[in-house]
CSV table of C-alpha atoms in Angstrom, one decimal:
chain,number,residue,atom,x,y,z
A,1,VAL,CA,-61.3,50.8,4.9
A,2,GLU,CA,-59.7,54.2,5.8
A,3,GLN,CA,-55.9,54.1,5.4
A,4,GLU,CA,-53.6,56.2,7.6
A,5,ARG,CA,-51.3,58.7,6.1
A,6,PRO,CA,-47.9,57.0,5.7
A,7,SER,CA,-45.1,58.0,8.0
A,8,GLY,CA,-42.0,58.7,5.9
A,9,ILE,CA,-41.6,58.8,2.2
A,10,VAL,CA,-43.4,56.2,0.0
A,11,GLN,CA,-43.6,55.4,-3.7
A,12,PRO,CA,-47.0,56.4,-5.0
A,13,ARG,CA,-49.1,54.0,-7.1
A,14,TYR,CA,-48.9,54.8,-10.8
A,15,LYS,CA,-49.7,53.4,-14.2
A,16,ILE,CA,-48.2,54.0,-17.6
A,17,VAL,CA,-50.4,53.8,-20.7
A,18,HIS,CA,-48.7,53.5,-24.2
A,19,SER,CA,-50.7,55.0,-27.0
A,20,PHE,CA,-50.2,53.5,-30.5
A,21,PRO,CA,-51.5,54.9,-33.8
A,22,VAL,CA,-54.5,53.0,-35.2
A,23,ASP,CA,-55.8,53.2,-38.8
A,24,LEU,CA,-59.3,51.8,-39.6
A,25,GLY,CA,-57.8,50.4,-42.8
A,26,ASP,CA,-55.5,48.1,-40.8
A,27,SER,CA,-58.5,46.0,-39.9
A,28,TRP,CA,-59.8,45.6,-43.4
A,29,GLY,CA,-56.7,44.3,-45.2
A,30,GLY,CA,-57.1,46.0,-48.5
A,31,PHE,CA,-54.2,46.9,-50.8
A,32,SER,CA,-50.7,47.0,-49.4
A,33,THR,CA,-47.1,46.6,-50.5
A,34,SER,CA,-44.3,45.1,-48.6
A,35,GLN,CA,-42.9,48.6,-47.9
A,36,MET,CA,-46.3,49.7,-46.5
A,37,ASP,CA,-46.4,46.6,-44.3
A,38,HIS,CA,-42.8,47.2,-43.1
A,39,ASP,CA,-43.6,50.9,-42.3
A,40,LYS,CA,-46.8,49.8,-40.5
A,41,MET,CA,-44.9,47.2,-38.4
A,42,ILE,CA,-42.3,49.8,-37.4
A,43,LYS,CA,-44.9,52.4,-36.4
A,44,SER,CA,-46.8,49.7,-34.4
A,45,LYS,CA,-43.7,49.0,-32.3
A,46,ILE,CA,-43.3,52.6,-31.0
A,47,PRO,CA,-46.1,54.4,-29.1
A,48,THR,CA,-46.9,58.0,-30.1
A,49,HIS,CA,-47.5,59.1,-26.5
A,50,LEU,CA,-47.0,57.9,-22.9
A,51,THR,CA,-49.5,58.8,-20.3
A,52,VAL,CA,-48.4,58.4,-16.7
A,53,THR,CA,-51.0,58.6,-14.0
A,54,ILE,CA,-49.8,59.0,-10.4
A,55,ASN,CA,-52.2,58.4,-7.5
A,56,LEU,CA,-51.5,61.0,-4.8
A,57,LYS,CA,-54.1,60.2,-2.1
A,58,TRP,CA,-52.5,62.4,0.6
A,59,ALA,CA,-51.6,65.4,-1.5
A,60,GLU,CA,-53.9,68.4,-1.5
A,61,SER,CA,-52.2,70.5,-4.2
A,62,MET,CA,-49.1,70.5,-6.3
A,63,LYS,CA,-47.6,73.7,-4.9
A,64,LEU,CA,-44.9,71.8,-3.0
A,65,ALA,CA,-44.4,69.1,-5.7
A,66,LYS,CA,-41.4,68.8,-7.9
A,67,LEU,CA,-41.7,67.2,-11.3
A,68,ASP,CA,-38.5,66.7,-13.4
A,69,ILE,CA,-38.8,65.0,-16.8
A,70,ASN,CA,-36.0,64.4,-19.2
A,71,GLU,CA,-35.8,62.3,-22.4
A,72,GLU,CA,-35.8,59.0,-20.7
A,73,THR,CA,-36.8,59.5,-17.0
A,74,LEU,CA,-39.5,61.0,-14.9
A,75,LEU,CA,-38.8,62.1,-11.3
A,76,PHE,CA,-41.7,63.2,-9.0
A,77,GLU,CA,-41.1,64.4,-5.4
A,78,TYR,CA,-43.6,65.6,-2.9
A,79,PRO,CA,-41.7,66.7,0.3
A,80,ASP,CA,-41.8,64.2,3.2
A,81,LEU,CA,-44.5,62.0,1.4
A,82,TYR,CA,-43.9,60.8,-2.1
A,83,TYR,CA,-40.9,59.9,-4.3
A,84,LEU,CA,-41.1,58.3,-7.7
A,85,ASP,CA,-38.3,57.7,-10.2
A,86,LEU,CA,-39.4,56.1,-13.5
A,87,ASN,CA,-37.4,54.9,-16.5
A,88,LEU,CA,-39.8,55.7,-19.4
A,89,LYS,CA,-38.2,53.1,-21.7
A,90,TYR,CA,-38.7,55.5,-24.7
A,91,LYS,CA,-37.2,58.9,-25.6
A,92,CYS,CA,-39.8,61.5,-24.9
A,93,ASN,CA,-40.1,65.2,-25.6
A,94,PRO,CA,-40.7,66.9,-22.1
A,95,ASP,CA,-41.1,70.3,-23.7
A,96,GLU,CA,-44.2,69.1,-25.7
A,97,GLY,CA,-45.7,67.2,-22.7
A,98,ASN,CA,-48.2,68.4,-20.2
A,99,ALA,CA,-49.3,67.6,-16.6
A,100,LYS,CA,-52.6,68.1,-14.8
A,101,PHE,CA,-53.5,67.5,-11.2
A,102,ASP,CA,-57.1,66.4,-10.6
A,103,LYS,CA,-58.0,67.5,-7.1
A,104,SER,CA,-61.2,65.4,-6.8
A,105,ARG,CA,-59.5,62.2,-7.8
A,106,LYS,CA,-56.1,63.1,-6.3
A,107,THR,CA,-54.2,62.1,-9.5
A,108,LEU,CA,-51.5,63.7,-11.5
A,109,THR,CA,-51.7,62.9,-15.2
A,110,ILE,CA,-48.6,63.5,-17.3
A,111,ARG,CA,-48.8,63.0,-21.1
A,112,LEU,CA,-45.6,62.9,-23.1
A,113,PRO,CA,-45.0,62.5,-26.9
A,114,VAL,CA,-42.6,59.7,-27.8
A,115,VAL,CA,-39.8,60.8,-30.2
A,116,GLY,CA,-37.9,57.5,-30.4
A,117,LEU,CA,-36.3,54.5,-28.8
A,118,THR,CA,-33.7,54.5,-26.0
A,119,ALA,CA,-30.5,52.5,-26.5
A,120,ASP,CA,-32.0,49.8,-24.2
A,121,SER,CA,-35.4,49.6,-26.0
A,122,GLN,CA,-33.7,49.6,-29.4
A,123,LYS,CA,-31.6,46.6,-28.3
A,124,VAL,CA,-34.7,44.8,-27.2
A,125,LEU,CA,-36.5,45.6,-30.5
A,126,ASP,CA,-33.5,44.4,-32.5
A,127,ASP,CA,-33.2,41.2,-30.4
A,128,HIS,CA,-36.9,40.4,-30.9
A,129,TYR,CA,-36.6,41.1,-34.6
A,130,GLN,CA,-33.6,38.8,-34.9
A,131,LYS,CA,-35.5,36.0,-33.1
A,132,TYR,CA,-38.5,36.6,-35.4
A,133,VAL,CA,-36.2,36.2,-38.5
A,134,VAL,CA,-34.7,33.0,-37.1
A,135,ASP,CA,-38.2,31.6,-36.2
A,136,GLN,CA,-39.5,32.5,-39.6
A,137,GLN,CA,-36.6,30.7,-41.3
A,138,LYS,CA,-37.1,27.6,-39.2
A,139,ARG,CA,-40.8,27.6,-40.0
A,140,ILE,CA,-40.2,27.9,-43.7
A,141,GLU,CA,-37.6,25.0,-43.5
A,142,GLY,CA,-40.1,22.9,-41.6
A,143,LEU,CA,-42.8,23.5,-44.2
A,144,GLN,CA,-40.4,22.6,-47.0
A,145,LYS,CA,-39.4,19.4,-45.2
A,146,GLN,CA,-43.1,18.5,-44.8
A,147,GLY,CA,-43.6,18.8,-48.5
A,148,GLU,CA,-40.6,16.6,-49.5
A,149,PRO,CA,-42.0,13.1,-48.4
A,150,GLU,CA,-45.2,13.8,-50.3
A,151,GLU,CA,-43.2,14.5,-53.5
A,152,GLU,CA,-41.2,11.2,-53.1
A,153,GLU,CA,-44.4,9.2,-52.6
A,154,GLN,CA,-45.9,10.7,-55.7
A,155,ALA,CA,-42.7,10.0,-57.7
A,156,GLN,CA,-43.0,6.2,-57.0
A,157,PRO,CA,-44.9,4.4,-59.8
A,158,GLU,CA,-47.9,2.5,-58.6
A,159,GLY,CA,-47.3,-1.1,-57.6
A,160,GLU,CA,-43.7,-0.6,-56.6
A,161,GLY,CA,-42.9,-0.8,-52.9
A,162,GLN,CA,-46.3,-2.2,-52.1
A,163,GLU,CA,-46.7,-5.9,-51.1
């Protein structure tokens, strides 16, 4: 089905891919200390790169396009056709990133290295960590309570309490 060129300015379709570091050793268990586990957990929470792919079906080239990227936002404009303002959710380094327009697919692919968390994403991470700590404590308490009745039953001498 052939679509007509939109009249007015529209938000283009896009996708964001978060790239995380992977180590083959992670899948095998092996030797690790609690510090190594903690470091691995922190690294797994923050992607190393963000890749934003914008579908620009009606754009022929990027000569008229305007792309503005700062630490936390990406702004893409194509006169009288496309407008996209994205909150990246992570602090990125726009100077180390790159962008490429694929004329055959009509896509603009932007790859940005992540340098840290924004205040909002740090708050979410902290909230999730606090919830994890509380849930772990409840789970441990629940396991301890499960073990208590068994100890009481074992403490009773045989024959007592049985009729």
